[in-house]
CSV table of C-alpha atoms in Angstrom, one decimal:
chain,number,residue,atom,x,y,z
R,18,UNK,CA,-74.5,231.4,138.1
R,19,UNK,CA,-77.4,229.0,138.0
R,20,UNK,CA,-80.5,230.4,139.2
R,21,UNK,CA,-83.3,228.1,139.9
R,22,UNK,CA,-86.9,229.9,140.0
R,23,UNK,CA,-89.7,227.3,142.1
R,24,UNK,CA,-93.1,228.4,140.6
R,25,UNK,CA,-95.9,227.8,142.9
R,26,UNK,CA,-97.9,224.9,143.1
R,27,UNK,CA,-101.2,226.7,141.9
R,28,UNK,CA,-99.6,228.6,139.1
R,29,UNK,CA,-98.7,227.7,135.6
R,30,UNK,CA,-95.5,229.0,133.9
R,31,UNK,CA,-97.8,230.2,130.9
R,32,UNK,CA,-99.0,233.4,128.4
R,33,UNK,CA,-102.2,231.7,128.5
R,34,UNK,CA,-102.9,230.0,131.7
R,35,UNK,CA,-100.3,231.7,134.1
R,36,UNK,CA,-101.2,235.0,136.6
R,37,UNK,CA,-99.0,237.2,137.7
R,38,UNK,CA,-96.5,235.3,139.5
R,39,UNK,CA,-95.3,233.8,136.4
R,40,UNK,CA,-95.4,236.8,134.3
R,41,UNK,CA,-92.8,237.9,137.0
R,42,UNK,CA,-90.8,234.7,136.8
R,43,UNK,CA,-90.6,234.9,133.0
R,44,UNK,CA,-89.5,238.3,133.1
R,45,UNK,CA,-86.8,238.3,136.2
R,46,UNK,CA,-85.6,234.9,134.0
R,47,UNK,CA,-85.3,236.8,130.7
R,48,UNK,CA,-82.9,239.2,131.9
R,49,UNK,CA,-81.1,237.3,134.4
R,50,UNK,CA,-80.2,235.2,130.8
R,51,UNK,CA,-79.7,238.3,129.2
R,52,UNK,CA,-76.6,239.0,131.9
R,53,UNK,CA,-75.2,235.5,131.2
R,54,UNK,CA,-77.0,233.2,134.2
R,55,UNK,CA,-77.8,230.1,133.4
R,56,UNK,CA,-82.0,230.1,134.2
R,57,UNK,CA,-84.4,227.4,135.6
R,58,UNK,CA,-87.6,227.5,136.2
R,59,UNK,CA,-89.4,224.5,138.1
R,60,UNK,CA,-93.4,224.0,137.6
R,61,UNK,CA,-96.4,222.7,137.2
R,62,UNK,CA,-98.2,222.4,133.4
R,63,UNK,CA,-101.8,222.2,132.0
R,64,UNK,CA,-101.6,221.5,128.3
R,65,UNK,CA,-101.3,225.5,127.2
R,66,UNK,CA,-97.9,226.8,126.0
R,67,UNK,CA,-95.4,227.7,128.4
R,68,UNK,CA,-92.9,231.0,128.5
R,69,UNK,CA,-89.9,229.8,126.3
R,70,UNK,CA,-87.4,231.6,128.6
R,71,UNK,CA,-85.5,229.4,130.8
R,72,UNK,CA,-84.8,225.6,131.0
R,73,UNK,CA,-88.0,224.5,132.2
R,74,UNK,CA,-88.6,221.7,134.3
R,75,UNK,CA,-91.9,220.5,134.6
R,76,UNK,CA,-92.8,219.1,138.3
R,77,UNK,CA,-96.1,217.2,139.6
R,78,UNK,CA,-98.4,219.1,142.4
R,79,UNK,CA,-102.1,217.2,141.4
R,80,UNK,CA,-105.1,219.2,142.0
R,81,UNK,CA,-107.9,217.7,143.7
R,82,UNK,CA,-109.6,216.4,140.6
R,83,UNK,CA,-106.7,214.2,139.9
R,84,UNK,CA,-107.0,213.0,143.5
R,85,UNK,CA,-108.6,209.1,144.5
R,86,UNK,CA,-111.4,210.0,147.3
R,87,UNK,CA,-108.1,207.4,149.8
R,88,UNK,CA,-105.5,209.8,148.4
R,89,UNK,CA,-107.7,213.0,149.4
R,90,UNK,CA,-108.5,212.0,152.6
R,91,UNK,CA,-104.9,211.1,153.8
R,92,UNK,CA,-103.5,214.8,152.3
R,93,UNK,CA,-106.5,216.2,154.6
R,94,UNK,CA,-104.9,214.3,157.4
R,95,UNK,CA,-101.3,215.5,156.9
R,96,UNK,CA,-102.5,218.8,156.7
R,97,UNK,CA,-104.2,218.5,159.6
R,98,UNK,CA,-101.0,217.6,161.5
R,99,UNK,CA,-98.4,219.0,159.5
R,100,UNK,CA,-98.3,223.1,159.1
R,101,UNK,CA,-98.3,222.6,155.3
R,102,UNK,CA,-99.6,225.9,153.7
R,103,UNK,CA,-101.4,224.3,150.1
R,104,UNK,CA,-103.4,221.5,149.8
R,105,UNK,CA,-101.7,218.1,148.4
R,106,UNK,CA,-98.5,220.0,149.3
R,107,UNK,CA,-96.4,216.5,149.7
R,108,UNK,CA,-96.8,215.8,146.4
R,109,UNK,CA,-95.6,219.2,145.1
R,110,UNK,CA,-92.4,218.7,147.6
R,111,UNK,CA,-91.7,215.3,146.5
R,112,UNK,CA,-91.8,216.4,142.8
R,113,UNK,CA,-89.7,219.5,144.0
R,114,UNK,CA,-87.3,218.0,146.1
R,115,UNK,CA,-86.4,215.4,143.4
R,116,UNK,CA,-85.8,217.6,140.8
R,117,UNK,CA,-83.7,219.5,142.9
R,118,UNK,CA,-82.2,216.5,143.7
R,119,UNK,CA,-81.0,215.7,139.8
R,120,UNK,CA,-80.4,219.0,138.7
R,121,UNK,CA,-77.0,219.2,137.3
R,122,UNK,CA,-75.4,221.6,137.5
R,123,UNK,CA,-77.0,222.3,141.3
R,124,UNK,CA,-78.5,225.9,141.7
R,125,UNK,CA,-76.2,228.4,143.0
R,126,UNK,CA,-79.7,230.5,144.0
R,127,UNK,CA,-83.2,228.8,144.2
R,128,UNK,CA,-85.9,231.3,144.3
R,129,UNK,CA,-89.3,229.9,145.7
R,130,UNK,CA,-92.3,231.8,145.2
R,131,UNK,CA,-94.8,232.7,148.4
R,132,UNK,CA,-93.7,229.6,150.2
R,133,UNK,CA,-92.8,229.7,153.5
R,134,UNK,CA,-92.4,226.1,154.0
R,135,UNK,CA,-90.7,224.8,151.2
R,136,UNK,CA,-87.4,226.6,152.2
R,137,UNK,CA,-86.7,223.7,155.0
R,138,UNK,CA,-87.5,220.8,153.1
R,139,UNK,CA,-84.7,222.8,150.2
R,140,UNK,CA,-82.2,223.2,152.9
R,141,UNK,CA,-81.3,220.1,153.8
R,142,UNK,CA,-80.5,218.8,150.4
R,143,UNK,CA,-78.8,222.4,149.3
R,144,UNK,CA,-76.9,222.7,152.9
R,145,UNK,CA,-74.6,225.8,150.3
R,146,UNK,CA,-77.3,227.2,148.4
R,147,UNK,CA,-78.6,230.7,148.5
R,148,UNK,CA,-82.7,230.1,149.1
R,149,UNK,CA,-84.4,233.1,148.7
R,150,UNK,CA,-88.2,233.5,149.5
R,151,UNK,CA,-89.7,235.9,147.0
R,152,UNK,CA,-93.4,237.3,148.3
R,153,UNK,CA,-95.5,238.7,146.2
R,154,UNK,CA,-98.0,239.7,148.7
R,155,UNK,CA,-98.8,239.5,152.4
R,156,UNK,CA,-98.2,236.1,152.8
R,157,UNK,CA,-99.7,234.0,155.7
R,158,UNK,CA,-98.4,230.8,157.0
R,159,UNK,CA,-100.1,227.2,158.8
R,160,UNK,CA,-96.7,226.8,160.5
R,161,UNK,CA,-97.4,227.7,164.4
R,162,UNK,CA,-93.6,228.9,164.4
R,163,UNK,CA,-91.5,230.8,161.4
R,164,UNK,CA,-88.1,230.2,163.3
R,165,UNK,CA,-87.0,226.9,160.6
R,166,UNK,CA,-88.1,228.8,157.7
R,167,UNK,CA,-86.3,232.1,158.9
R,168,UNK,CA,-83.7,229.9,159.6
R,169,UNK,CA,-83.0,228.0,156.3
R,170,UNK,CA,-83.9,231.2,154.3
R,171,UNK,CA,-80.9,233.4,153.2
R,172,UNK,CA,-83.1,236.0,152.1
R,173,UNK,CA,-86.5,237.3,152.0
R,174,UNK,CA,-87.6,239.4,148.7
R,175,UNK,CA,-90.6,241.3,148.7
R,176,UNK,CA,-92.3,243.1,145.5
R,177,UNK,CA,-93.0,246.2,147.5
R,178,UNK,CA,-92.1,248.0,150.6
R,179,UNK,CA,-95.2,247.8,151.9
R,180,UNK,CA,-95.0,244.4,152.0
R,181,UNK,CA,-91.4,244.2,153.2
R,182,UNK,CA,-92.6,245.8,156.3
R,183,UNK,CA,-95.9,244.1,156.9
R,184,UNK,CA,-93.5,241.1,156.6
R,185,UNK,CA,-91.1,242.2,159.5
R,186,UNK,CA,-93.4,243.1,161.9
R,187,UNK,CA,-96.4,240.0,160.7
R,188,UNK,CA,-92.5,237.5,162.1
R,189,UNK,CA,-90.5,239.2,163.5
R,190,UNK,CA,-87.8,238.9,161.3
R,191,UNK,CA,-84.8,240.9,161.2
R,192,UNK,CA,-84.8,243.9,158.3
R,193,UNK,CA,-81.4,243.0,157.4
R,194,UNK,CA,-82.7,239.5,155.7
R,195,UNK,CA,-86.5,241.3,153.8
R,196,UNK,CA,-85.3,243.3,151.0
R,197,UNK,CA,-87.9,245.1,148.7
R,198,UNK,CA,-87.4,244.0,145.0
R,199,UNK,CA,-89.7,245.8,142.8
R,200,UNK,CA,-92.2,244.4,139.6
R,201,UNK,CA,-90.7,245.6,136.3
R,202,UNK,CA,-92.3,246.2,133.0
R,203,UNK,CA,-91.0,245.5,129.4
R,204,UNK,CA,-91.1,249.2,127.9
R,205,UNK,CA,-90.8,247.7,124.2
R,206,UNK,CA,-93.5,245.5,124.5
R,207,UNK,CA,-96.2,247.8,126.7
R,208,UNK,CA,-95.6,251.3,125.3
R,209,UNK,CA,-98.5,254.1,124.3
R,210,UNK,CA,-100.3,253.5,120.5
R,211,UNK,CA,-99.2,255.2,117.6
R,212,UNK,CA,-102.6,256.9,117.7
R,213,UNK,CA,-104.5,257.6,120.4
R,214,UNK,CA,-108.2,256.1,120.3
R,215,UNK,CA,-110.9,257.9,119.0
R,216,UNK,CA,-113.3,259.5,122.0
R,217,UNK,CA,-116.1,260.8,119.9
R,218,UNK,CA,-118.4,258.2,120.9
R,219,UNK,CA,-117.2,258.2,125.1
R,220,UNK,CA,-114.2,257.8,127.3
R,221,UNK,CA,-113.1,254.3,127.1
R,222,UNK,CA,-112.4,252.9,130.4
R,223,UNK,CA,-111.0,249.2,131.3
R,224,UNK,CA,-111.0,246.9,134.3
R,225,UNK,CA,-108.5,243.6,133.8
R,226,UNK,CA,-107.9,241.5,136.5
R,227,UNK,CA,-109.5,238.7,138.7
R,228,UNK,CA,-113.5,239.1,139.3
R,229,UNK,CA,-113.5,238.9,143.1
R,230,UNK,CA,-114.4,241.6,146.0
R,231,UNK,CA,-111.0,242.5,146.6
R,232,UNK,CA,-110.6,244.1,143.2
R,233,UNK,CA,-113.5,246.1,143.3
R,234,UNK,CA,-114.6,245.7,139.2
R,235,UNK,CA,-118.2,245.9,141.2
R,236,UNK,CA,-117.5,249.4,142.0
R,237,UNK,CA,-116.4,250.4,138.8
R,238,UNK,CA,-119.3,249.3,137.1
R,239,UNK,CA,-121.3,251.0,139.3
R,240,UNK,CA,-119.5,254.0,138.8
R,241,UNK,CA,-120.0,253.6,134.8
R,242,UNK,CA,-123.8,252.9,135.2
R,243,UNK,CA,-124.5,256.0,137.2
R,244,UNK,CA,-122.0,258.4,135.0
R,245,UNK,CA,-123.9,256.8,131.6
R,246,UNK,CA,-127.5,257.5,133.1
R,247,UNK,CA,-126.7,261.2,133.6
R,248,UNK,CA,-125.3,261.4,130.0
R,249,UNK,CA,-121.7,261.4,130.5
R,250,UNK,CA,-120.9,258.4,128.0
R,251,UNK,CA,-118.4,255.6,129.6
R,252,UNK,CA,-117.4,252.9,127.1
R,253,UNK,CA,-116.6,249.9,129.8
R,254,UNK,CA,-114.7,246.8,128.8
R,255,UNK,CA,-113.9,244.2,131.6
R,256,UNK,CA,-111.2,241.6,131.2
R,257,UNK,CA,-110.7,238.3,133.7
R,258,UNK,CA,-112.0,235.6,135.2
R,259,UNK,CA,-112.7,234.5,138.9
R,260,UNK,CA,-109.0,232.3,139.2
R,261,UNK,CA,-106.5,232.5,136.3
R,262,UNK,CA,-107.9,228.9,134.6
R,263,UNK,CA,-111.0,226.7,135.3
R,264,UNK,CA,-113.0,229.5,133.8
R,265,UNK,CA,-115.1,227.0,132.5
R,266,UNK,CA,-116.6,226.6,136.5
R,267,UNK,CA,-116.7,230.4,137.6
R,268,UNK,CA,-120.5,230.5,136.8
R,269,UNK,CA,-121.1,229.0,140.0
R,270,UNK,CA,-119.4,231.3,142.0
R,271,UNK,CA,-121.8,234.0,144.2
R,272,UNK,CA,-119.8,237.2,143.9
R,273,UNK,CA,-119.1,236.4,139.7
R,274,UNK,CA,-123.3,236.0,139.1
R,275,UNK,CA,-123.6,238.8,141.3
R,276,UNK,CA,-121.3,241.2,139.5
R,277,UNK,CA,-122.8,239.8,135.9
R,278,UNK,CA,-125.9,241.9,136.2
R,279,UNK,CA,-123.8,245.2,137.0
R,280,UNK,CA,-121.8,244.7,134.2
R,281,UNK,CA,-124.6,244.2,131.7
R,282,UNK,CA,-126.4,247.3,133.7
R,283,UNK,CA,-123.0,249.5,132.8
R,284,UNK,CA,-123.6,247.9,129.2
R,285,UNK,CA,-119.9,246.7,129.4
R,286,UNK,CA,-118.3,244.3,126.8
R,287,UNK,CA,-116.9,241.3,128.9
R,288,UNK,CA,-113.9,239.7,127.1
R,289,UNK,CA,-113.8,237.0,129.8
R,290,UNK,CA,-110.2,235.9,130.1
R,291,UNK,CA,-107.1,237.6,128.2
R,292,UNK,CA,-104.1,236.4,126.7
R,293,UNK,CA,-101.0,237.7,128.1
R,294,UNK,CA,-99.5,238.2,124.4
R,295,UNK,CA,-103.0,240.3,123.7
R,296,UNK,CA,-103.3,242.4,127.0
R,297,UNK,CA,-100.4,245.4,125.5
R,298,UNK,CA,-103.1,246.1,122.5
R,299,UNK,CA,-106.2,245.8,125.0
R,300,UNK,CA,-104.3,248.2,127.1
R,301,UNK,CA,-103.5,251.1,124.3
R,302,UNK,CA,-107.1,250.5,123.0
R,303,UNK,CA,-108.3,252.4,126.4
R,304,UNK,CA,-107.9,255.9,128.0
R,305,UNK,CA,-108.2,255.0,131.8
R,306,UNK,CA,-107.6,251.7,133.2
R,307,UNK,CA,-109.6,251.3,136.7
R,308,UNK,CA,-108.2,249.6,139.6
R,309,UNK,CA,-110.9,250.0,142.3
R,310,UNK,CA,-108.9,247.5,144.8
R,311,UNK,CA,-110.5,247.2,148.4
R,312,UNK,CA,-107.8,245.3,149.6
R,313,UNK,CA,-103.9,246.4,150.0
R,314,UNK,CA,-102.8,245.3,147.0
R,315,UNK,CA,-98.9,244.7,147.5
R,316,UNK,CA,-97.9,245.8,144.2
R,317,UNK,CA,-100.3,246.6,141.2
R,318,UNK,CA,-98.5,244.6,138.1
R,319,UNK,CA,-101.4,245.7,135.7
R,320,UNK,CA,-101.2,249.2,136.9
R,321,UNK,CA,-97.6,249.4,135.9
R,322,UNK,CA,-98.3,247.6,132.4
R,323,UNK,CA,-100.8,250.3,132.1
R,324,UNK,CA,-98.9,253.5,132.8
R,325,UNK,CA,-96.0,252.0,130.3
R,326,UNK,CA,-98.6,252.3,127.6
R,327,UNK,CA,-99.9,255.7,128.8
R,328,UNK,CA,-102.8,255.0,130.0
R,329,UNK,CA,-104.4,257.2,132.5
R,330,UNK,CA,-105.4,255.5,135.9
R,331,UNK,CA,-107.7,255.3,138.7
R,332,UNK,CA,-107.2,253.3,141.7
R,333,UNK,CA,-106.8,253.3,145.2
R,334,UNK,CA,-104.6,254.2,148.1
R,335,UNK,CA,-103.7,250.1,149.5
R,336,UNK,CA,-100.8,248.7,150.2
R,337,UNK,CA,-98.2,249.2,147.3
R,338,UNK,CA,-99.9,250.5,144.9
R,339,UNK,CA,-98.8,254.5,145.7
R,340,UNK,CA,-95.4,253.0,145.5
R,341,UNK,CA,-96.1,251.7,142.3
R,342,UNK,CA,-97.9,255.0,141.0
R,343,UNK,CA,-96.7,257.8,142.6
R,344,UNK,CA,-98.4,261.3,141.8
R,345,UNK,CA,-99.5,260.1,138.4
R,346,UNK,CA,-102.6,258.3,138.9
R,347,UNK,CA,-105.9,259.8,140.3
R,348,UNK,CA,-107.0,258.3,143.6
R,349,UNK,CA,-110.4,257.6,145.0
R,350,UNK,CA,-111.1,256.0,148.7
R,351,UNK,CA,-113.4,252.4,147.7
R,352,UNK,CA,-115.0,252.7,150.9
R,353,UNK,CA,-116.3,255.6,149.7
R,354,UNK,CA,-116.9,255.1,146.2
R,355,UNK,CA,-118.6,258.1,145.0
R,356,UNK,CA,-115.3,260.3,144.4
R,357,UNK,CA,-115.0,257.4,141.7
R,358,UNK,CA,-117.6,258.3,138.9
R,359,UNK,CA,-116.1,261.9,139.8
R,360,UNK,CA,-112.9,261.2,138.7
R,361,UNK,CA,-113.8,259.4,135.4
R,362,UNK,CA,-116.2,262.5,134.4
R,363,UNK,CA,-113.0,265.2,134.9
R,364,UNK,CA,-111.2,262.5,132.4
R,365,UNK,CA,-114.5,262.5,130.0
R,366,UNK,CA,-115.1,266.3,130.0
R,367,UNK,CA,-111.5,267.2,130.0
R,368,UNK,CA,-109.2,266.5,127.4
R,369,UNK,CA,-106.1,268.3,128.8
R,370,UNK,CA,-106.5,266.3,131.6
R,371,UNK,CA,-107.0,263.4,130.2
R,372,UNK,CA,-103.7,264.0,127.9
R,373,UNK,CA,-101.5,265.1,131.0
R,374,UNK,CA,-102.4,262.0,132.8
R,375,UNK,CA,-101.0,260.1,130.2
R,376,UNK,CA,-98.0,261.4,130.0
R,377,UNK,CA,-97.3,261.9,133.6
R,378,UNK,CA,-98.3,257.6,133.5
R,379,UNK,CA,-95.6,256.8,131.0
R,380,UNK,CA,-93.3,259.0,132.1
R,381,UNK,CA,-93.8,257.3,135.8
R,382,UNK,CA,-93.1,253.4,134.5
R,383,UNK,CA,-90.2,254.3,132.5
R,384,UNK,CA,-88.4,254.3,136.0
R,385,UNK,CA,-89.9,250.4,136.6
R,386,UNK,CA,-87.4,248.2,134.3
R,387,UNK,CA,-86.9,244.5,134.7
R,388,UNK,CA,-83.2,245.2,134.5
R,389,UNK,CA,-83.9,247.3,138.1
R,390,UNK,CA,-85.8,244.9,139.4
R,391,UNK,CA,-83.0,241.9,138.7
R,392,UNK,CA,-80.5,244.7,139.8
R,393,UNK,CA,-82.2,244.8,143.5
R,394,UNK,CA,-82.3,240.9,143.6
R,395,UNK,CA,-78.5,240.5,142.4
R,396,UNK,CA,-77.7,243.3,145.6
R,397,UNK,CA,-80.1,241.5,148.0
R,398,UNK,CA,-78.8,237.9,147.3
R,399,UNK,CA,-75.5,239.2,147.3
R,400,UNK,CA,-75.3,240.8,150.4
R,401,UNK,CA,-76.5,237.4,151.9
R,402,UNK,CA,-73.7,235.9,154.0
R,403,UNK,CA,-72.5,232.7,151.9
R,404,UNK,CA,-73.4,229.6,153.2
R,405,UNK,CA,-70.5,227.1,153.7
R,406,UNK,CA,-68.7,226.1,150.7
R,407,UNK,CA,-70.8,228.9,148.7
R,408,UNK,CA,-68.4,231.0,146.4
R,409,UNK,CA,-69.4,234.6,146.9
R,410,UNK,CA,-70.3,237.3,144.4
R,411,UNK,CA,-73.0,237.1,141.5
R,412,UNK,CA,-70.5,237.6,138.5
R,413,UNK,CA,-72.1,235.8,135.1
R,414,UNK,CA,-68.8,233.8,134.4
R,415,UNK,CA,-70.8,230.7,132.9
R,416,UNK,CA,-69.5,228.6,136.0
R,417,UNK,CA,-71.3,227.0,138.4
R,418,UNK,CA,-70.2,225.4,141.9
């Protein structure tokens, strides 16, 4: 079968550049080739490397930057009138739609990524594909009606149940067509150290993710300059940037200076941006990773990456993330955020503790695999009615119609 993944128009398809929408791309895509699909992956580029798995296909979607002041102001008129969800979307569905349009052989599946829209621009030149609208989180919509997109979508996939039902009841659409596919995680490539780091100088405790409210790395730094006043020594390390690239620009925004002086306050080391090749060896340098996350988080991706390396964790009771987690993290309520400094002092004064949460992590993501993930999208795509002319069935025979 050819599967055809549509990477967003804000996202690149890269270890350097690329969030976590492509990390899951990359990954679905590595073992859908492993079980004899034939992969592509349509997106956007920056300069920086891009995942080697797949046929990629590199497609236009121009920032604003790259914009004439005439060519901005007509996109803010379209958007105006037309429910288009991103900004300078046309150009991203021209690009897409054409490339669509050459493909040969055509895709037997196209997968779009929190897009809403796209889906009935795809259906009318793909009348027998399988469309499938992949959500990664709640995602909201500019269209004043969802009844086209419902309507040219075979399926809806969503990374968690939590978001499968905020889905159905946010539209109205019917549960039969929202199934949940779950996040994986590559067990070779995040798995525990050969030695556990050393403790004799403090716990060492790790935030990675996007710098904004919704994570919460203000509370955990908080937390860590409170717990290192009374003596209880917390060796903080925070990783990521406001947005996934530009970091070059995020010193102008408010909540980023804000959270600098908190961060220097819980004498943190701030890495800044990570690598995705380098974030398995910042993981198993750490005992905790922190996820203080105010908002429902529909999945938890780096929560997962850090169980798989036996990491103890701390986070929060939104959205997915007890789906993701389970009974082996240690939870704390972020709109009360003292029970958080409590919970890294039972790790720092306890070793047992500390030792049993690490092995109740691992022993958690071991049942997250890429190869279950790709099993639920084979079963949800499958179970779509075929389109007309659509030859049912998933079988990898290396032929494509």
């Amino acid at each position: 079968m050819h599967i055809c993944h549509v990477n967003m128009p804000i996202e690149y398809y890269s270890p350097v550049s690329g969030g976590a929408v492509a990390t899951v791309i990359m990954n679905q895509a590595r073992e859908l080739t492993a079980r004899g699909h034939d992969v592509s992956v349509l997106t956007i580029t920056d300069g920086n490397p891009v995942y080697d798995i797949g046929r990629v296909i590199r497609i236009a979607a121009p920032q604003r930057h790259e914009l004439s002041i005439p060519q901005r102001l007509v996109c803010k008129l379209k958007r105006a009138v037309l429910p288009w969800d991103y900004p300078y979307y046309g150009y991203y569905r021209a690009s897409v739609v054409g490339a669509l349009a050459r493909m040969r052989p055509r895709p037997d599946v196209v997968v779009v990524h929190n897009d809403l829209v796209s889906p009935i621009h795809m259906r009318r030149l793909m009348p027998d594909t399988r469309i499938v609208a992949h959500l990664h989180n709640e995602q909201r919509t500019r269209q004043p009606s969802l009844e086209r997109a419902v309507a040219a979508t075979s399926v809806f996939t969503c990374v968690s149940d939590h978001v499968r039902r905020w889905t159905i009841a946010r539209y109205g659409i019917a549960s039969h067509q929202v199934a949940t596919v779950y996040n994986g995680i590559d067990l070779a490539a995040f798995r525990p150290p050969a030695c556990e780091p050393d403790r004799a100088e403090g716990l060492n405790v790790l935030f990675i993710g996007r710098l904004n409210a919704d994570k919460g790395p203000d509370l955990l730094a908080d937390a860590v300059t409170q717990l290192n006043a009374s003596g209880c020594k917390i060796n903080l390390t925070v990783a990521g940037s406001v947005w996934w690239y530009g970091h070059e620009r995020q010193h102008r925004d408010p909540y980023f200076r804000a959270l600098m002086p908190k961060i220097e306050a819980a004498r943190a080391r701030y890495l800044g941006p990570v690598s995705r090749t380098n974030v398995p060896d910042l993981l198993r340098a750490q005992d905790v990773v922190v996820v203080p996350s105010r908002w429902s988080e529909p999945f938890g991706l780096v929560l997962l990456e850090a169980m798989a390396c036996g990491r103890a964790v701390i986070t929060t009771r939104r959205g997915g993330i007890p789906e993701v987690c389970g009974d082996a993290a240690a939870y704390f309520d972020p709109d009360h955020p003292g029970s958080l400094p409590d919970a890294l002092r039972a790790f720092a004064q306890a070793g047992a503790a500390l030792s049993a949460a690490k092995h109740a992590s691992r022993a958690r993501a071991d049942a997250f695999t890429w190869a279950a993930s790709v099993d639920q999208f084979e079963a949800a795509v499958s179970s779509v009615r075929p389109p007309r002319g659509f030859r049912p069935g998933l079988a990898a025979s290396g032929s494509h119609s």
